[in-house]
Structures are given as C-alpha cells and as structure tokens.
Coordinates of C-alpha atoms in Angstrom, one line a residue:
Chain A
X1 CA -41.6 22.9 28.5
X2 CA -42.0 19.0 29.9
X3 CA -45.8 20.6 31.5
X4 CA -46.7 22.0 28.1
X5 CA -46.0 18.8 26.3
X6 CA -47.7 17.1 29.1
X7 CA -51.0 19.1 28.8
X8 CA -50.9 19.0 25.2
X9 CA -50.9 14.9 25.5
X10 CA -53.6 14.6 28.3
X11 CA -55.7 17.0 25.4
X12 CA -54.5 14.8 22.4
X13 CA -54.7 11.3 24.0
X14 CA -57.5 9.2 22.6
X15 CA -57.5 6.8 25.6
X16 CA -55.2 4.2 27.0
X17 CA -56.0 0.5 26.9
X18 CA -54.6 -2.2 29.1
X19 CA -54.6 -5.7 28.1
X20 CA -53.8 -8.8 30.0
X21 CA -52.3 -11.8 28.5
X22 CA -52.1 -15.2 30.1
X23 CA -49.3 -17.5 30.2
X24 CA -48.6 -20.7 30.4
X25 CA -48.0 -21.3 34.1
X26 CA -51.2 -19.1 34.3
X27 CA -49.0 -15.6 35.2
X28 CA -50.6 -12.6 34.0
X29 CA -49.1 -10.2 32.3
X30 CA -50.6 -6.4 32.1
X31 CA -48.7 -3.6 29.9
X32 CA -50.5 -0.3 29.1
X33 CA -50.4 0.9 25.2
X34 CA -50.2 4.7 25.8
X35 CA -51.1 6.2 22.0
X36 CA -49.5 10.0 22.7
X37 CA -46.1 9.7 21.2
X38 CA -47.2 6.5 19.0
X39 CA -49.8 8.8 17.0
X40 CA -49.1 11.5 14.2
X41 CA -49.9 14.4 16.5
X42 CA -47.2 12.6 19.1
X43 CA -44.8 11.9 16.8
X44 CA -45.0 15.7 15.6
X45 CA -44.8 17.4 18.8
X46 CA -41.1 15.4 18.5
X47 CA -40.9 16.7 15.2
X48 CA -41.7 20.2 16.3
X49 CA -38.8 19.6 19.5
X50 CA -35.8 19.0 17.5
X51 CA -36.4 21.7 15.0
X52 CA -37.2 24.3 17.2
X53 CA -33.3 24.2 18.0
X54 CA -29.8 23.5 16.6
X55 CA -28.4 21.3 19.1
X56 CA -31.1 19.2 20.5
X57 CA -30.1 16.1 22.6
X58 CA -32.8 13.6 24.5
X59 CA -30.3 12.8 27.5
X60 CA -30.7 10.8 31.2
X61 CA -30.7 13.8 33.7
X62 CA -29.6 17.6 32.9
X63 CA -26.6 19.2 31.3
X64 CA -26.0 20.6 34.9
X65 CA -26.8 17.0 36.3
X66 CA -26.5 13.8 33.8
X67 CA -27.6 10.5 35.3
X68 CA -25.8 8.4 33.1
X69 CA -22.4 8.4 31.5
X70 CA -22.9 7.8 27.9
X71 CA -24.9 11.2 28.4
X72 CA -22.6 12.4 30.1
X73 CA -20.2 12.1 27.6
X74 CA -22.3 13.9 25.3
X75 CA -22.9 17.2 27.2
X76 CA -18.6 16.9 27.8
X77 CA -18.6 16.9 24.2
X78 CA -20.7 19.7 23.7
X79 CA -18.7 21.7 26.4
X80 CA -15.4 21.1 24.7
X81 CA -16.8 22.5 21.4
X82 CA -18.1 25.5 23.4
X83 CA -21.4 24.5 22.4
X84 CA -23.4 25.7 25.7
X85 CA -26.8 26.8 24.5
X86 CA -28.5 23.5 23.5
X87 CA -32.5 22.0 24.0
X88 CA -31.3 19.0 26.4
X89 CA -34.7 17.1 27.3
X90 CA -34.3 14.8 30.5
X91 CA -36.2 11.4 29.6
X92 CA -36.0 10.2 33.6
X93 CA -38.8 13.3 33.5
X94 CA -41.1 11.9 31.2
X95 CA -41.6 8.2 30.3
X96 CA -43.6 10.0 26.6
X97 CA -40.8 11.4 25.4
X98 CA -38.2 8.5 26.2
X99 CA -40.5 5.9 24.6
X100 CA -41.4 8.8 21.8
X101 CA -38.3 9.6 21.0
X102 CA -36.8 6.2 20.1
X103 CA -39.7 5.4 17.8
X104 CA -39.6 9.1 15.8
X105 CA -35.9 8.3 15.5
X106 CA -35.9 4.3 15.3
X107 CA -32.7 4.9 17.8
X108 CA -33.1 2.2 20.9
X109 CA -31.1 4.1 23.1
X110 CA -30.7 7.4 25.1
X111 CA -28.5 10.0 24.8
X112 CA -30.0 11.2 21.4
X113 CA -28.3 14.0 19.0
X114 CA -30.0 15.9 16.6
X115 CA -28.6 18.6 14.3
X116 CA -30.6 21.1 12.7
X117 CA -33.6 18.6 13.5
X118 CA -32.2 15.6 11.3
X119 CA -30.9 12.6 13.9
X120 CA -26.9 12.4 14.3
X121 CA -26.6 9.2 16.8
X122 CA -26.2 9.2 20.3
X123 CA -22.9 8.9 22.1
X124 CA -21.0 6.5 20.3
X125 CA -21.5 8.5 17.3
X126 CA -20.5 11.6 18.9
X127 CA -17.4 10.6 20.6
X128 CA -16.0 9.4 17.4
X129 CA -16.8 12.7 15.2
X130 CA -15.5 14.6 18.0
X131 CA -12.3 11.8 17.8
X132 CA -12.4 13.0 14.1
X133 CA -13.0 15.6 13.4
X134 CA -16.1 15.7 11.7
X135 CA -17.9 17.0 14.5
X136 CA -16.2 20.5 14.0
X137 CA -17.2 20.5 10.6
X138 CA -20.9 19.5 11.2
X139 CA -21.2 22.6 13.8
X140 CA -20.0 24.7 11.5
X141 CA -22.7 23.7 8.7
X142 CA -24.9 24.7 11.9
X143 CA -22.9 28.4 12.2
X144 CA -21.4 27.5 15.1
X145 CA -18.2 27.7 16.1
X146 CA -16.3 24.9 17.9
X147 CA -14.0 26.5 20.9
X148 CA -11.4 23.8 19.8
X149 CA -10.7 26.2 16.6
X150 CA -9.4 29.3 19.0
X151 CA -7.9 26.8 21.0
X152 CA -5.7 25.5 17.8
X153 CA -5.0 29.4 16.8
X154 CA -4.1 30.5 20.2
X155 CA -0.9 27.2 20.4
X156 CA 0.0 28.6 17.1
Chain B
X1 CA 15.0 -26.0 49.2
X2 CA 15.6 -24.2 52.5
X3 CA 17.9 -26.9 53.7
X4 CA 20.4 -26.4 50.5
X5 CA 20.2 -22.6 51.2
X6 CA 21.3 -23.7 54.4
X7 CA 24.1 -25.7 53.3
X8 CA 25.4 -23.3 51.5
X9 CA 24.6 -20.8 54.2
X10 CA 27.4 -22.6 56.2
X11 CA 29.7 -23.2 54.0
X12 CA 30.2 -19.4 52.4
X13 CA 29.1 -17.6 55.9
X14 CA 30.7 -14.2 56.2
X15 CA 30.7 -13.8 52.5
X16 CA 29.1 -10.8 50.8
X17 CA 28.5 -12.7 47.3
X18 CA 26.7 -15.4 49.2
X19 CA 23.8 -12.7 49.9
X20 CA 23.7 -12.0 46.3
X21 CA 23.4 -15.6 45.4
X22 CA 20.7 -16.8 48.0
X23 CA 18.2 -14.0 46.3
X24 CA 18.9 -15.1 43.0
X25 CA 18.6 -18.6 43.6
X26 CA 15.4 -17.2 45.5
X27 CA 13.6 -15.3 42.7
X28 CA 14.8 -17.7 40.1
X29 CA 12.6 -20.8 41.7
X30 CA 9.9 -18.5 42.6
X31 CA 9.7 -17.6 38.7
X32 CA 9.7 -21.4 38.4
X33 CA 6.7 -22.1 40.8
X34 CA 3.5 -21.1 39.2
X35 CA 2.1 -17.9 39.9
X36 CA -1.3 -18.1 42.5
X37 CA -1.9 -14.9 40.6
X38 CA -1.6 -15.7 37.4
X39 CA -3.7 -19.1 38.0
X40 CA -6.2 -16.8 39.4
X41 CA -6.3 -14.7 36.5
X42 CA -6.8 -17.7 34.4
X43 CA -9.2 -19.3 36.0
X44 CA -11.0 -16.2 36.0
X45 CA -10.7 -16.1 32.3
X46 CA -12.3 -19.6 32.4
X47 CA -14.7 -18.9 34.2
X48 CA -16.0 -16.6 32.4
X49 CA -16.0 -17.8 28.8
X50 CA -17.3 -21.1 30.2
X51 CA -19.8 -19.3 31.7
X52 CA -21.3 -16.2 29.3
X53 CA -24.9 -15.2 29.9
X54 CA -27.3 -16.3 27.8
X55 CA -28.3 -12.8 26.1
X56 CA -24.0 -12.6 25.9
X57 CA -24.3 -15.5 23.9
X58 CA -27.3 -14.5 21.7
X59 CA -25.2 -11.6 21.0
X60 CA -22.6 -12.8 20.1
X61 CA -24.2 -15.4 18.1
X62 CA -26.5 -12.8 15.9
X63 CA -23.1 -10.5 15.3
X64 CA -21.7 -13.2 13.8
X65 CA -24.5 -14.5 11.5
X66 CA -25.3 -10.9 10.8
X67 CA -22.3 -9.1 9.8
X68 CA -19.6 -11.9 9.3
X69 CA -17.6 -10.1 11.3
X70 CA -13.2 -10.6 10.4
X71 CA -13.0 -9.6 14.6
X72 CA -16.1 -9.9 17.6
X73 CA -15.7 -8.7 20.9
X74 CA -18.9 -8.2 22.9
X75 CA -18.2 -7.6 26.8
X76 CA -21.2 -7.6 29.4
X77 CA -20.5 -4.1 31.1
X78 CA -23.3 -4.4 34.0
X79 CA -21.0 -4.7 36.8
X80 CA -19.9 -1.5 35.6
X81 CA -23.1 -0.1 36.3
X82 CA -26.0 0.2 39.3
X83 CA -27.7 -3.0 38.8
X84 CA -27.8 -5.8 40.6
X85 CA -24.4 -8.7 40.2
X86 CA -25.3 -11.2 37.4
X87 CA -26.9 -8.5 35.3
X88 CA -27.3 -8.7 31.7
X89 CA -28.5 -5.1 30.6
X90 CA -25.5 -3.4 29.8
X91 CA -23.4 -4.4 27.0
X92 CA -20.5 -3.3 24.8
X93 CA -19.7 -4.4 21.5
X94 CA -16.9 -4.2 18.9
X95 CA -17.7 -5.3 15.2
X96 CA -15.0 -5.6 12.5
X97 CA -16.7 -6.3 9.3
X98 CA -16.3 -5.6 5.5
X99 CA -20.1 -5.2 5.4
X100 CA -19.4 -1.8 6.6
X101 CA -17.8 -0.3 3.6
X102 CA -19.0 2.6 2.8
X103 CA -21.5 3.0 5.4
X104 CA -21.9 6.0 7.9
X105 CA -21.6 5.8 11.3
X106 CA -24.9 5.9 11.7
X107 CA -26.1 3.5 9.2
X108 CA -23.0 1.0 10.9
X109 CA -25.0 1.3 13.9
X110 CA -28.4 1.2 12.5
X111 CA -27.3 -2.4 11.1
X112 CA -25.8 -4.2 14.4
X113 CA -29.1 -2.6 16.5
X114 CA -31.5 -4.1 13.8
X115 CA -29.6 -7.2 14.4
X116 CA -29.6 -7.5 17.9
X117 CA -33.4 -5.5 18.1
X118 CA -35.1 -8.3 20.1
X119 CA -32.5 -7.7 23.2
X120 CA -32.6 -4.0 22.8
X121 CA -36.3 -4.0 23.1
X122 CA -36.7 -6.1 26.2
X123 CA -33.6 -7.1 28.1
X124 CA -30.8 -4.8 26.8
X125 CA -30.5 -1.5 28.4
X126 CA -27.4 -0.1 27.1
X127 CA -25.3 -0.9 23.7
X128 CA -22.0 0.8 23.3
X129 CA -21.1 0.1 19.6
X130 CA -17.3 0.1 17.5
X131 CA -18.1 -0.6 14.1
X132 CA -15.4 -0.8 12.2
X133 CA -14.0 -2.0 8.7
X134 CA -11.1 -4.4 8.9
X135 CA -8.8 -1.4 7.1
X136 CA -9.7 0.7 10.1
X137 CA -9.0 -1.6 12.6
X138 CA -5.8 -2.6 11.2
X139 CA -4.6 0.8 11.5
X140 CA -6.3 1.3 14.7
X141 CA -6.9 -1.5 16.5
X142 CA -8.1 -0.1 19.8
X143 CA -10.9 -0.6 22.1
X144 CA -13.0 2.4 23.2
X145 CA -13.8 2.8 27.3
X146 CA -17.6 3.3 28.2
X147 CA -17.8 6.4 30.7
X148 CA -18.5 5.5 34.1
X149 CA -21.6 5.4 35.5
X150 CA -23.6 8.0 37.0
X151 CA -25.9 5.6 38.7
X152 CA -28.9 6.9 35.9
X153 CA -30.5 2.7 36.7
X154 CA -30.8 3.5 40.2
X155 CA -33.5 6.1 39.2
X156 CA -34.8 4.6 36.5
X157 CA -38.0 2.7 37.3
X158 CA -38.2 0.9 33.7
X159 CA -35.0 -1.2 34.7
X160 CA -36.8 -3.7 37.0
X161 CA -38.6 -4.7 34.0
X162 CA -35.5 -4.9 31.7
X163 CA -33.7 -7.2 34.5
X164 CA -36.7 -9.0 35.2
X165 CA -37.2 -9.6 31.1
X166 CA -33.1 -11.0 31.1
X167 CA -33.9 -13.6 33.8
X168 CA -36.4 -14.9 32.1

C-alpha cells in the first residue's frame, strides 16, 4: 500500500524546492518544502485512505508492533472492543503521510482515529470514550460490534 | 540521648518493660528529627518549580491566558520517554476550564492545541491532554497515566530536530 502511495507521489510531485535562510550569527538553515501531501491530489489520496475503511488509525509502528505508547494504547483499545480488522498506516514508514496526515486533519499529533472517514481524535480521545462509553456506541453506528457487549451478557 | 538511654539502662536492667520503653522513646525522637527523606523529597519539589523549562513555562503561561483555567497542571513527561535527560518534547497537560461547556472532546482539544500551536509545531513532540469542565472534575478529580514508552523517538529521525528546536 505505502509503495503505491509512494509511486503515485514521485508521478504527482511538481518538484521540491530547498531554501536557505541566514541567520543572525550567520548559521544557515536549509528545510525542503515537499508539495505531495500539501497539494489537492496529496491531500486526497488521504481523503481516499480513511474512507476506503471503517477503522482507520495513522499510528507509530504496526498493530503487531507499536513504537510508541499513546499508539499503543489505541490498538489495546481496539483489541478490547474486538475490533481486529482495521487500515493501521505506520507513519515511521513514510515521512508523506506523517506530515500529510496532520495537515488533512489539522491534528498535531500521531496516533490518529478516523471513523467511517470523518476524524475522531487520537488517543486521548479514545481512552476516554472507551472510559465512557461512547466508544461502544460509535462502533456500533459503524455495524460493529464491541466484544465488551458479550462480555457484559456472558457475567449476566 | 544515648547516655540517658543508658541511665536508665542501668537503673531498670533485667526489666522486660524497659525494652518496651527504650523503642518508644526511640521512634518517638526519631519522628521528632526531620526526615532526610522527606527533605529530599522537598527539595526535589523545589527544585523543580524553581527550575521549569522554558517551553514548561510557555505552556503553562498560554493555558492560562487561553482558557482561564479554575485548575492547571502541565507535567514535562520526557524522562518518561527515549530522549535525552533535560528534554522538553514530551508533555502532559490537565485543563479545568468553564470555556469547555458544551464542547466535544474533540473540539476541547482542538482549543488547547491551537493555543499551544507554536510548541506543537517545532519543539513539542507529544501532548497528552485532560480537558475538563470544573463540574467534571469535581466529581472526578483524577489524573490520567500516559502509557509507557515503546521507545518510538529512538527511531524517529524527525526528533533531533524537535530537541534541537527546544534548546534553542
């Protein structure tokens, strides 16, 4: 999937620019300006992502393997509610999507949660809905069943 | 001290009581003496509210112009992660504020990241957010635990940048 998206952007990219700035104490800075997730056809490649699925979360390494703990937390989340087929994107994989992502969902952070293609929050967000609630509720509006529902029938 | 424990030592040897008395006597003036633990603990404590980070500081000092918050806690988390000691990238912060009535979640965090969007876009790696309205705090007044860490900065080659960016 990450190649695909990859391709797609070397085809799409207009060109990269690097400026210099100069500073004070005559240090030079250098940043590259990449346009691929900045421009309409990056910014709907990311639309297209978190459509194409239910559950989609932007996290730091792979449901299998996270990298961080606030994503992490997320894919426990997920796990709890039974929730096991999902579109998890590893950002460490692909500095695009990492940077793309937080501008298409004006979100600074990583893990990143969307439902039915419309942004939830990231972990914060989740923990507490989960704490809630709520979060059984929102699956359900998805058609999915949280596990935590037969778990409550069976201690009946 | 040890020569009155000695006195009366001689003077009630053979008795069983006097055991009793001499670890009362014992604990009681060691409650008396202050703690090297607890003086530890305090000057810890001073230590580090005399000496919050800058971008702590400007954190703190946003929330609070921001949001007018009734209750601000905001806790520099770094040590708990892989970054280097001194570190300012990792942050958690707890928000009490009327302003959040009737507000999402989301748009609860939406606010405190547009106030603090300068650190989140150069030196602030990580913001764990409670954002809460003072009814919900008085009825819950907890503080959430970040997760650990899963050492994610360790491969992340855009930290350097984000630690370099909170020295400066």
């Amino acid at each position: 999937m990450n190649s695909i998206i990859r391709s797609t952007a070397r085809c799409l990219r207009s060109g990269a620019w690097q400026y210099r700035t100069a500073q004070n104490n005559g240090e030079l800075l250098s940043g590259w300006a990449r346009l691929m997730y900045s421009s309409s056809a990056g910014q709907k490649t990311l639309e297209e992502m978190v459509k194409k699925d239910k559950v989609v979360v932007f996290m730091k390494g792979t449901p299998a393997q996270p990298m961080c703990g606030f994503s992490n937390a997320v894919v426990q989340i997920l796990r709890m509610h039974g929730v096991d087929s999902y579109a998890a994107y590893n950002v460490l994989d692909d500095q695009d999507i990492r940077e793309g992502v937080k501008s298409f969902s004006n979100w600074p952070t990583i893990p990143q949660v969307f439902f039915n293609g419309e942004f939830v929050g990231g972990c914060d967000i989740l923990l507490q809905m989960h704490q809630s609630g709520d979060l059984v509720e929102e699956l359900q509006k998805l058609g999915i069943r949280s596990a935590l529902l037969d778990q409550e029938k069976e201690s009946k | 001290m040890n020569r009155f424990l000695w006195i009366i030592q001689k003077q009630h040897s053979g008795n069983e009581s006097w055991s009793r008395l001499r670890l009362m006597l014992s604990s009681a003036l060691r409650c008396l003496r202050p703690s090297t633990c607890t003086l530890a603990l305090t000057r810890q404590l001073t230590h580090h509210r005399l000496h919050m980070g800058p971008v702590e500081t400007t954190i703190q000092t946003k929330l609070a112009q921001a949001l007018k918050p009734e209750h601000l806690e905001v806790m520099n988390e770094s040590h708990m992660h892989a970054v280097p000691a001194g570190s300012e990238s990792h942050f958690r912060v707890l928000v009490v504020s009327p302003q959040f009535e009737g507000l999402s979640l989301l748009q609860r965090h939406r606010l405190v990241n547009e106030t603090l969007r300068e650190e989140l876009s150069s030196c602030v790696h990580a913001l764990a957010i409670q954002a809460k309205t003072p009814q919900q705090w008085s009825s819950n007044p907890s503080l959430a635990k970040s997760p650990p860490c899963m050492g994610g900065s360790k491969h992340d080659n855009t930290m350097a940048e984000k630690l370099k960016a909170g020295r400066d």
